PDB file of C-alpha atoms in Angstrom:
ATOM      1  CA  UNK A1185     152.394  39.611 163.474  1.00  0.00           C
ATOM      2  CA  UNK A1186     149.905  41.464 165.751  1.00  0.00           C
ATOM      3  CA  UNK A1187     148.241  43.460 163.049  1.00  0.00           C
ATOM      4  CA  UNK A1188     144.657  42.973 161.595  1.00  0.00           C
ATOM      5  CA  UNK A1189     144.293  39.678 159.699  1.00  0.00           C
ATOM      6  CA  UNK A1190     141.752  38.573 157.341  1.00  0.00           C
ATOM      7  CA  UNK A1191     140.721  35.250 155.916  1.00  0.00           C
ATOM      8  CA  UNK A1192     140.641  34.166 153.145  1.00  0.00           C
ATOM      9  CA  UNK A1193     142.896  36.321 151.209  1.00  0.00           C
ATOM     10  CA  UNK A1194     141.221  35.387 147.892  1.00  0.00           C
ATOM     11  CA  UNK A1195     137.851  33.778 147.005  1.00  0.00           C
ATOM     12  CA  UNK A1196     136.342  32.704 143.980  1.00  0.00           C
ATOM     13  CA  UNK A1197     132.856  31.858 143.867  1.00  0.00           C
ATOM     14  CA  UNK A1198     130.010  31.439 141.379  1.00  0.00           C
ATOM     15  CA  UNK A1199     127.033  33.903 141.169  1.00  0.00           C
ATOM     16  CA  UNK A1200     124.281  33.017 143.531  1.00  0.00           C
ATOM     17  CA  UNK A1201     126.606  31.337 146.138  1.00  0.00           C
ATOM     18  CA  UNK A1202     127.106  32.603 149.677  1.00  0.00           C
ATOM     19  CA  UNK A1203     130.494  33.636 150.922  1.00  0.00           C
ATOM     20  CA  UNK A1204     131.753  34.458 154.356  1.00  0.00           C
ATOM     21  CA  UNK A1205     134.728  36.400 155.347  1.00  0.00           C
ATOM     22  CA  UNK A1206     136.407  36.784 158.624  1.00  0.00           C
ATOM     23  CA  UNK A1207     138.491  39.720 160.251  1.00  0.00           C
ATOM     24  CA  UNK A1208     140.549  39.432 163.340  1.00  0.00           C
ATOM     25  CA  UNK A1209     141.400  42.921 164.642  1.00  0.00           C
ATOM     26  CA  UNK A1210     144.246  44.057 166.812  1.00  0.00           C
ATOM     27  CA  UNK A1211     143.471  42.380 170.102  1.00  0.00           C
ATOM     28  CA  UNK A1212     142.905  45.529 172.192  1.00  0.00           C
ATOM     29  CA  UNK A1213     140.835  47.444 169.550  1.00  0.00           C
ATOM     30  CA  UNK A1214     137.224  48.105 170.447  1.00  0.00           C
ATOM     31  CA  UNK A1215     136.186  49.422 167.040  1.00  0.00           C
ATOM     32  CA  UNK A1216     136.037  47.472 163.835  1.00  0.00           C
ATOM     33  CA  UNK A1217     135.143  48.726 160.335  1.00  0.00           C
ATOM     34  CA  UNK A1218     134.436  47.076 157.006  1.00  0.00           C
ATOM     35  CA  UNK A1219     135.185  48.817 153.714  1.00  0.00           C
ATOM     36  CA  UNK A1220     134.940  47.702 150.090  1.00  0.00           C
ATOM     37  CA  UNK A1221     137.459  48.688 147.328  1.00  0.00           C
ATOM     38  CA  UNK A1222     137.083  48.344 143.696  1.00  0.00           C
ATOM     39  CA  UNK A1223     139.652  48.720 141.081  1.00  0.00           C
ATOM     40  CA  UNK A1224     140.769  52.459 140.700  1.00  0.00           C
ATOM     41  CA  UNK A1225     138.865  53.599 143.707  1.00  0.00           C
ATOM     42  CA  UNK A1226     139.538  54.253 147.198  1.00  0.00           C
ATOM     43  CA  UNK A1227     137.922  52.278 149.993  1.00  0.00           C
ATOM     44  CA  UNK A1228     134.178  52.759 150.600  1.00  0.00           C
ATOM     45  CA  UNK A1229     132.660  52.385 154.183  1.00  0.00           C
ATOM     46  CA  UNK A1230     130.219  49.535 154.664  1.00  0.00           C
ATOM     47  CA  UNK A1231     129.584  49.049 158.305  1.00  0.00           C
ATOM     48  CA  UNK A1232     131.116  49.775 161.848  1.00  0.00           C
ATOM     49  CA  UNK A1233     131.071  48.172 165.157  1.00  0.00           C
ATOM     50  CA  UNK A1234     131.937  49.285 168.653  1.00  0.00           C
ATOM     51  CA  UNK A1235     132.662  46.319 170.679  1.00  0.00           C
ATOM     52  CA  UNK A1236     129.752  43.812 169.575  1.00  0.00           C
ATOM     53  CA  UNK A1237     127.273  46.536 168.660  1.00  0.00           C
ATOM     54  CA  UNK A1238     126.844  47.440 164.950  1.00  0.00           C
ATOM     55  CA  UNK A1239     126.342  51.046 165.000  1.00  0.00           C
ATOM     56  CA  UNK A1240     126.189  52.116 161.483  1.00  0.00           C
ATOM     57  CA  UNK A1241     125.557  50.647 158.133  1.00  0.00           C
ATOM     58  CA  UNK A1242     126.186  52.144 154.669  1.00  0.00           C
ATOM     59  CA  UNK A1243     123.537  52.294 152.048  1.00  0.00           C
ATOM     60  CA  UNK A1244     126.064  50.191 150.051  1.00  0.00           C
ATOM     61  CA  UNK A1245     125.313  47.375 152.409  1.00  0.00           C
ATOM     62  CA  UNK A1246     122.202  45.777 150.804  1.00  0.00           C
ATOM     63  CA  UNK A1247     119.832  43.141 152.353  1.00  0.00           C
ATOM     64  CA  UNK A1248     122.274  40.505 150.857  1.00  0.00           C
ATOM     65  CA  UNK A1249     125.219  41.597 153.044  1.00  0.00           C
ATOM     66  CA  UNK A1250     125.389  40.964 156.973  1.00  0.00           C
ATOM     67  CA  UNK A1251     128.099  41.599 159.405  1.00  0.00           C
ATOM     68  CA  UNK A1252     128.578  40.230 162.916  1.00  0.00           C
ATOM     69  CA  UNK A1253     131.071  40.767 165.625  1.00  0.00           C
ATOM     70  CA  UNK A1254     130.084  38.196 168.389  1.00  0.00           C
ATOM     71  CA  UNK A1255     131.628  39.071 171.860  1.00  0.00           C
ATOM     72  CA  UNK A1256     133.318  42.186 170.414  1.00  0.00           C
ATOM     73  CA  UNK A1257     136.289  40.265 169.007  1.00  0.00           C
ATOM     74  CA  UNK A1258     136.526  38.873 165.459  1.00  0.00           C
ATOM     75  CA  UNK A1259     133.972  40.047 162.831  1.00  0.00           C
ATOM     76  CA  UNK A1260     132.321  38.190 159.892  1.00  0.00           C
ATOM     77  CA  UNK A1261     130.914  39.568 156.738  1.00  0.00           C
ATOM     78  CA  UNK A1262     128.590  37.405 154.668  1.00  0.00           C
ATOM     79  CA  UNK A1263     127.335  37.918 151.421  1.00  0.00           C
ATOM     80  CA  UNK A1264     124.232  35.973 150.306  1.00  0.00           C
ATOM     81  CA  UNK A1265     123.352  35.188 146.592  1.00  0.00           C
ATOM     82  CA  UNK A1266     126.596  37.005 145.324  1.00  0.00           C
ATOM     83  CA  UNK A1267     126.299  38.942 142.091  1.00  0.00           C
ATOM     84  CA  UNK A1268     129.138  39.918 139.804  1.00  0.00           C
ATOM     85  CA  UNK A1269     129.015  43.490 141.158  1.00  0.00           C
ATOM     86  CA  UNK A1270     130.143  42.133 144.510  1.00  0.00           C
ATOM     87  CA  UNK A1271     133.495  41.449 143.033  1.00  0.00           C
ATOM     88  CA  UNK A1272     135.972  43.810 145.011  1.00  0.00           C
ATOM     89  CA  UNK A1273     138.631  43.771 147.773  1.00  0.00           C
ATOM     90  CA  UNK A1274     136.866  43.734 151.118  1.00  0.00           C
ATOM     91  CA  UNK A1275     138.949  45.480 153.865  1.00  0.00           C
ATOM     92  CA  UNK A1276     138.738  45.317 157.423  1.00  0.00           C
ATOM     93  CA  UNK A1277     140.081  47.907 159.818  1.00  0.00           C
ATOM     94  CA  UNK A1278     140.217  48.268 163.594  1.00  0.00           C
ATOM     95  CA  UNK A1279     140.970  51.229 166.156  1.00  0.00           C
ATOM     96  CA  UNK A1280     141.014  51.999 169.787  1.00  0.00           C
ATOM     97  CA  UNK A1281     139.578  54.990 171.266  1.00  0.00           C
ATOM     98  CA  UNK A1282     141.890  56.229 174.120  1.00  0.00           C
ATOM     99  CA  UNK A1283     142.762  59.843 173.888  1.00  0.00           C
ATOM    100  CA  UNK A1284     142.460  61.875 170.779  1.00  0.00           C
ATOM    101  CA  UNK A1285     141.354  60.697 167.613  1.00  0.00           C
ATOM    102  CA  UNK A1286     142.077  57.065 166.749  1.00  0.00           C
ATOM    103  CA  UNK A1287     143.649  56.054 163.428  1.00  0.00           C
ATOM    104  CA  UNK A1288     142.339  52.980 161.790  1.00  0.00           C
ATOM    105  CA  UNK A1289     144.704  50.092 161.158  1.00  0.00           C
ATOM    106  CA  UNK A1290     143.793  47.929 157.912  1.00  0.00           C
ATOM    107  CA  UNK A1291     144.210  44.368 157.223  1.00  0.00           C
ATOM    108  CA  UNK A1292     145.491  42.921 153.848  1.00  0.00           C
ATOM    109  CA  UNK A1293     141.989  42.426 152.507  1.00  0.00           C
ATOM    110  CA  UNK A1294     139.948  39.536 151.029  1.00  0.00           C
ATOM    111  CA  UNK A1295     139.730  39.675 147.285  1.00  0.00           C
ATOM    112  CA  UNK A1296     136.491  38.395 145.992  1.00  0.00           C
ATOM    113  CA  UNK A1297     135.865  37.404 142.513  1.00  0.00           C
ATOM    114  CA  UNK A1298     132.258  36.322 141.395  1.00  0.00           C
ATOM    115  CA  UNK A1299     132.153  34.467 138.144  1.00  0.00           C
TER     116      UNK A1299
ATOM    117  CA  UNK B1134     128.083  65.573 152.100  1.00  0.00           C
ATOM    118  CA  UNK B1135     131.835  64.581 152.895  1.00  0.00           C
ATOM    119  CA  UNK B1136     134.063  64.144 149.830  1.00  0.00           C
ATOM    120  CA  UNK B1137     137.730  63.981 149.145  1.00  0.00           C
ATOM    121  CA  UNK B1138     139.293  64.704 145.729  1.00  0.00           C
ATOM    122  CA  UNK B1139     142.660  63.590 144.594  1.00  0.00           C
ATOM    123  CA  UNK B1140     143.056  65.423 141.279  1.00  0.00           C
ATOM    124  CA  UNK B1141     146.140  63.612 140.044  1.00  0.00           C
ATOM    125  CA  UNK B1142     145.773  59.871 139.102  1.00  0.00           C
ATOM    126  CA  UNK B1143     149.613  59.581 138.918  1.00  0.00           C
ATOM    127  CA  UNK B1144     152.577  61.660 140.087  1.00  0.00           C
ATOM    128  CA  UNK B1145     156.024  60.979 138.576  1.00  0.00           C
ATOM    129  CA  UNK B1146     159.177  62.195 140.219  1.00  0.00           C
ATOM    130  CA  UNK B1147     162.857  61.604 140.123  1.00  0.00           C
ATOM    131  CA  UNK B1148     164.464  60.042 143.162  1.00  0.00           C
ATOM    132  CA  UNK B1149     166.030  62.747 145.430  1.00  0.00           C
ATOM    133  CA  UNK B1150     163.625  65.233 144.273  1.00  0.00           C
ATOM    134  CA  UNK B1151     160.881  66.712 146.415  1.00  0.00           C
ATOM    135  CA  UNK B1152     157.216  65.221 145.861  1.00  0.00           C
ATOM    136  CA  UNK B1153     153.702  66.607 146.473  1.00  0.00           C
ATOM    137  CA  UNK B1154     150.492  64.542 146.233  1.00  0.00           C
ATOM    138  CA  UNK B1155     147.480  66.799 146.322  1.00  0.00           C
ATOM    139  CA  UNK B1156     144.288  66.329 148.430  1.00  0.00           C
ATOM    140  CA  UNK B1157     141.273  68.645 148.780  1.00  0.00           C
ATOM    141  CA  UNK B1158     138.222  67.792 151.022  1.00  0.00           C
ATOM    142  CA  UNK B1159     134.802  68.822 151.723  1.00  0.00           C
ATOM    143  CA  UNK B1160     132.975  68.411 155.171  1.00  0.00           C
ATOM    144  CA  UNK B1161     130.180  69.999 157.008  1.00  0.00           C
ATOM    145  CA  UNK B1162     132.162  70.672 160.213  1.00  0.00           C
ATOM    146  CA  UNK B1163     135.808  70.682 160.947  1.00  0.00           C
ATOM    147  CA  UNK B1164     137.887  67.765 159.417  1.00  0.00           C
ATOM    148  CA  UNK B1165     140.059  65.163 160.622  1.00  0.00           C
ATOM    149  CA  UNK B1166     142.456  64.277 157.854  1.00  0.00           C
ATOM    150  CA  UNK B1167     144.646  61.170 157.197  1.00  0.00           C
ATOM    151  CA  UNK B1168     147.044  59.833 154.558  1.00  0.00           C
ATOM    152  CA  UNK B1169     147.428  56.223 153.910  1.00  0.00           C
ATOM    153  CA  UNK B1170     149.700  54.253 151.610  1.00  0.00           C
ATOM    154  CA  UNK B1171     149.037  51.047 149.927  1.00  0.00           C
ATOM    155  CA  UNK B1172     151.631  48.826 148.539  1.00  0.00           C
ATOM    156  CA  UNK B1173     150.700  45.823 146.027  1.00  0.00           C
ATOM    157  CA  UNK B1174     149.043  42.887 147.894  1.00  0.00           C
ATOM    158  CA  UNK B1175     149.076  44.662 151.123  1.00  0.00           C
ATOM    159  CA  UNK B1176     146.718  46.627 153.190  1.00  0.00           C
ATOM    160  CA  UNK B1177     146.622  50.407 153.663  1.00  0.00           C
ATOM    161  CA  UNK B1178     149.220  51.623 155.942  1.00  0.00           C
ATOM    162  CA  UNK B1179     148.668  54.770 158.100  1.00  0.00           C
ATOM    163  CA  UNK B1180     151.052  57.666 157.392  1.00  0.00           C
ATOM    164  CA  UNK B1181     149.940  60.656 159.366  1.00  0.00           C
ATOM    165  CA  UNK B1182     146.937  62.542 160.471  1.00  0.00           C
ATOM    166  CA  UNK B1183     145.693  66.144 161.152  1.00  0.00           C
ATOM    167  CA  UNK B1184     143.515  66.722 164.140  1.00  0.00           C
ATOM    168  CA  UNK B1185     144.208  70.077 165.382  1.00  0.00           C
ATOM    169  CA  UNK B1186     147.180  72.428 166.167  1.00  0.00           C
ATOM    170  CA  UNK B1187     150.140  72.830 163.764  1.00  0.00           C
ATOM    171  CA  UNK B1188     149.184  72.978 160.123  1.00  0.00           C
ATOM    172  CA  UNK B1189     152.237  70.956 159.226  1.00  0.00           C
ATOM    173  CA  UNK B1190     151.950  67.365 160.455  1.00  0.00           C
ATOM    174  CA  UNK B1191     154.926  64.804 160.311  1.00  0.00           C
ATOM    175  CA  UNK B1192     154.452  61.283 159.792  1.00  0.00           C
ATOM    176  CA  UNK B1193     156.274  58.011 159.021  1.00  0.00           C
ATOM    177  CA  UNK B1194     159.060  57.519 156.442  1.00  0.00           C
ATOM    178  CA  UNK B1195     159.808  61.173 156.327  1.00  0.00           C
ATOM    179  CA  UNK B1196     156.415  62.391 154.896  1.00  0.00           C
ATOM    180  CA  UNK B1197     154.569  65.402 156.141  1.00  0.00           C
ATOM    181  CA  UNK B1198     151.421  67.019 155.197  1.00  0.00           C
ATOM    182  CA  UNK B1199     150.205  70.675 155.354  1.00  0.00           C
ATOM    183  CA  UNK B1200     146.662  71.526 156.284  1.00  0.00           C
ATOM    184  CA  UNK B1201     145.328  74.731 154.614  1.00  0.00           C
ATOM    185  CA  UNK B1202     141.790  75.413 155.953  1.00  0.00           C
ATOM    186  CA  UNK B1203     141.289  78.385 153.573  1.00  0.00           C
ATOM    187  CA  UNK B1204     142.010  76.197 150.544  1.00  0.00           C
ATOM    188  CA  UNK B1205     140.510  72.981 152.197  1.00  0.00           C
ATOM    189  CA  UNK B1206     143.594  71.124 151.185  1.00  0.00           C
ATOM    190  CA  UNK B1207     145.851  68.544 152.855  1.00  0.00           C
ATOM    191  CA  UNK B1208     148.711  67.913 150.582  1.00  0.00           C
ATOM    192  CA  UNK B1209     151.353  65.132 151.243  1.00  0.00           C
ATOM    193  CA  UNK B1210     155.024  66.179 150.771  1.00  0.00           C
ATOM    194  CA  UNK B1211     158.362  64.645 151.130  1.00  0.00           C
ATOM    195  CA  UNK B1212     161.620  66.724 150.789  1.00  0.00           C
ATOM    196  CA  UNK B1213     163.538  63.922 148.965  1.00  0.00           C
ATOM    197  CA  UNK B1214     161.817  60.982 147.233  1.00  0.00           C
ATOM    198  CA  UNK B1215     163.040  57.268 147.241  1.00  0.00           C
ATOM    199  CA  UNK B1216     162.373  54.729 144.649  1.00  0.00           C
ATOM    200  CA  UNK B1217     160.708  52.674 147.558  1.00  0.00           C
ATOM    201  CA  UNK B1218     158.231  55.380 148.040  1.00  0.00           C
ATOM    202  CA  UNK B1219     156.493  54.377 144.766  1.00  0.00           C
ATOM    203  CA  UNK B1220     153.011  53.185 145.840  1.00  0.00           C
ATOM    204  CA  UNK B1221     149.282  54.216 145.869  1.00  0.00           C
ATOM    205  CA  UNK B1222     148.412  56.947 148.237  1.00  0.00           C
ATOM    206  CA  UNK B1223     145.021  57.727 149.723  1.00  0.00           C
ATOM    207  CA  UNK B1224     143.832  60.840 151.426  1.00  0.00           C
ATOM    208  CA  UNK B1225     140.964  60.353 153.865  1.00  0.00           C
ATOM    209  CA  UNK B1226     138.664  62.700 155.745  1.00  0.00           C
ATOM    210  CA  UNK B1227     136.487  62.341 158.847  1.00  0.00           C
ATOM    211  CA  UNK B1228     133.941  65.054 159.687  1.00  0.00           C
ATOM    212  CA  UNK B1229     134.255  65.919 163.493  1.00  0.00           C
ATOM    213  CA  UNK B1230     130.460  66.092 163.615  1.00  0.00           C
ATOM    214  CA  UNK B1231     130.073  62.482 162.259  1.00  0.00           C
ATOM    215  CA  UNK B1232     129.589  60.023 165.158  1.00  0.00           C
ATOM    216  CA  UNK B1233     130.263  56.991 162.980  1.00  0.00           C
ATOM    217  CA  UNK B1234     133.965  57.426 162.750  1.00  0.00           C
ATOM    218  CA  UNK B1235     133.999  56.330 158.986  1.00  0.00           C
ATOM    219  CA  UNK B1236     136.648  57.638 156.806  1.00  0.00           C
ATOM    220  CA  UNK B1237     135.827  59.036 153.402  1.00  0.00           C
ATOM    221  CA  UNK B1238     138.555  58.337 150.893  1.00  0.00           C
ATOM    222  CA  UNK B1239     139.951  59.949 147.697  1.00  0.00           C
ATOM    223  CA  UNK B1240     140.395  57.759 144.638  1.00  0.00           C
ATOM    224  CA  UNK B1241     143.991  57.502 145.174  1.00  0.00           C
ATOM    225  CA  UNK B1242     147.247  58.791 143.571  1.00  0.00           C
ATOM    226  CA  UNK B1243     149.846  56.523 142.197  1.00  0.00           C
ATOM    227  CA  UNK B1244     153.356  57.766 142.867  1.00  0.00           C
ATOM    228  CA  UNK B1245     156.215  56.536 140.698  1.00  0.00           C
ATOM    229  CA  UNK B1246     159.632  57.547 141.793  1.00  0.00           C
ATOM    230  CA  UNK B1247     162.261  56.853 138.960  1.00  0.00           C
ATOM    231  CA  UNK B1248     165.893  56.173 139.797  1.00  0.00           C
TER     232      UNK B1248
END
């Protein structure tokens, strides 16, 4: 399967712990996005990379959140000092700008449960 | 501010009947519009997009959508529903003037197709 992959698929952690998620985009895609989806809602934008540069961060991304994309390949999203309100599905998407407007391809997500 | 509204939490339709899933949007500039489908335990799958040109856009699995600028709508349609179409559908918009490429999603509409 050459789609977007995310690991782990599920993560249960205790409040106050740090967690890190990984996203591997489609290999030729230069853009990578993180979204968060809570139950009954659509995905909400968190941050966006073009190659290795993080070009935009949502106000949803508090100081406890940090994302990286070293060498413009895979990306990691770290949440420090997790809170119960961080419980959600974290989605990664990637796209490639060639001609026209690029649609985003999504991974299966990492479901985080903070107890 | 950009926003998407999906006024129906759930749409019920009998197999073989036509279906419509409604979406309206609000953007500052011209919109790029997308439909995604989400099956349980899977990521969002791209169905179709409207960028410019013909108001009727055809996509995957026999789905199509009609862009109506005056009504700021982008309703998803299919002439004959299948039980396998039962899933969660999300409409999304990107403002042409937004350089971040982020998608703004609606809250989703659950489609149930009964045999």
